């Protein structure tokens, strides 16, 4: 199921859509916090840095750590 969602997101982005908009359409798969962070990255031009940060927190399983990071 997740593979299918990733394919849809990729297709949306390749068609010119924003990554955050496509992720937001799949709220069961993507946390609102992560969507907001990607949107901020799109606005600031730092998507790659934001996505690396998200990946590191997801791999570490630390949503609480992510919140602490954002508050800082």
Tab-separated table of C-alpha atoms in Angstrom, residues 8-56:
chain	number	residue	atom	x	y	z
A	8	UNK	CA	1.174	8.558	-6.685
A	9	UNK	CA	3.193	11.217	-4.848
A	10	UNK	CA	6.051	10.851	-7.325
A	11	UNK	CA	3.646	11.118	-10.259
A	12	UNK	CA	2.064	14.257	-8.755
A	13	UNK	CA	5.471	15.897	-8.314
A	14	UNK	CA	6.622	14.916	-11.797
A	15	UNK	CA	3.428	16.522	-13.140
A	16	UNK	CA	4.438	19.797	-11.470
A	17	UNK	CA	2.639	19.537	-8.139
A	18	UNK	CA	4.172	20.428	-4.808
A	19	UNK	CA	5.524	17.538	-2.760
A	20	UNK	CA	3.783	18.822	0.378
A	21	UNK	CA	0.409	19.058	-1.393
A	22	UNK	CA	0.703	15.518	-2.641
A	23	UNK	CA	1.768	14.236	0.776
A	24	UNK	CA	-1.163	16.049	2.405
A	25	UNK	CA	-3.587	14.099	0.194
A	26	UNK	CA	-2.375	10.932	1.942
A	27	UNK	CA	-2.726	11.870	5.609
A	28	UNK	CA	-2.880	8.225	6.687
A	29	UNK	CA	0.663	7.772	5.366
A	30	UNK	CA	2.251	11.154	6.133
A	31	UNK	CA	2.114	12.888	9.498
A	32	UNK	CA	0.846	16.501	9.391
A	33	UNK	CA	4.041	17.633	11.079
A	34	UNK	CA	6.161	16.175	8.285
A	35	UNK	CA	3.906	17.691	5.612
A	36	UNK	CA	4.244	21.099	7.277
A	37	UNK	CA	8.013	20.731	7.447
A	38	UNK	CA	8.213	19.828	3.757
A	39	UNK	CA	5.998	22.808	2.931
A	40	UNK	CA	8.331	25.073	4.908
A	41	UNK	CA	11.275	23.559	3.050
A	42	UNK	CA	9.596	24.268	-0.275
A	43	UNK	CA	9.004	27.876	0.736
A	44	UNK	CA	12.544	28.408	1.989
A	45	UNK	CA	14.276	26.427	-0.765
A	46	UNK	CA	15.606	23.862	1.714
A	47	UNK	CA	13.565	20.765	0.881
A	48	UNK	CA	16.568	18.444	0.776
A	49	UNK	CA	17.723	19.496	4.243
A	50	UNK	CA	14.230	19.158	5.681
A	51	UNK	CA	13.706	15.724	4.159
A	52	UNK	CA	17.046	14.544	5.576
A	53	UNK	CA	15.970	15.781	9.013
A	54	UNK	CA	12.644	13.966	8.747
A	55	UNK	CA	14.331	10.751	7.657
A	56	UNK	CA	16.779	10.863	10.558
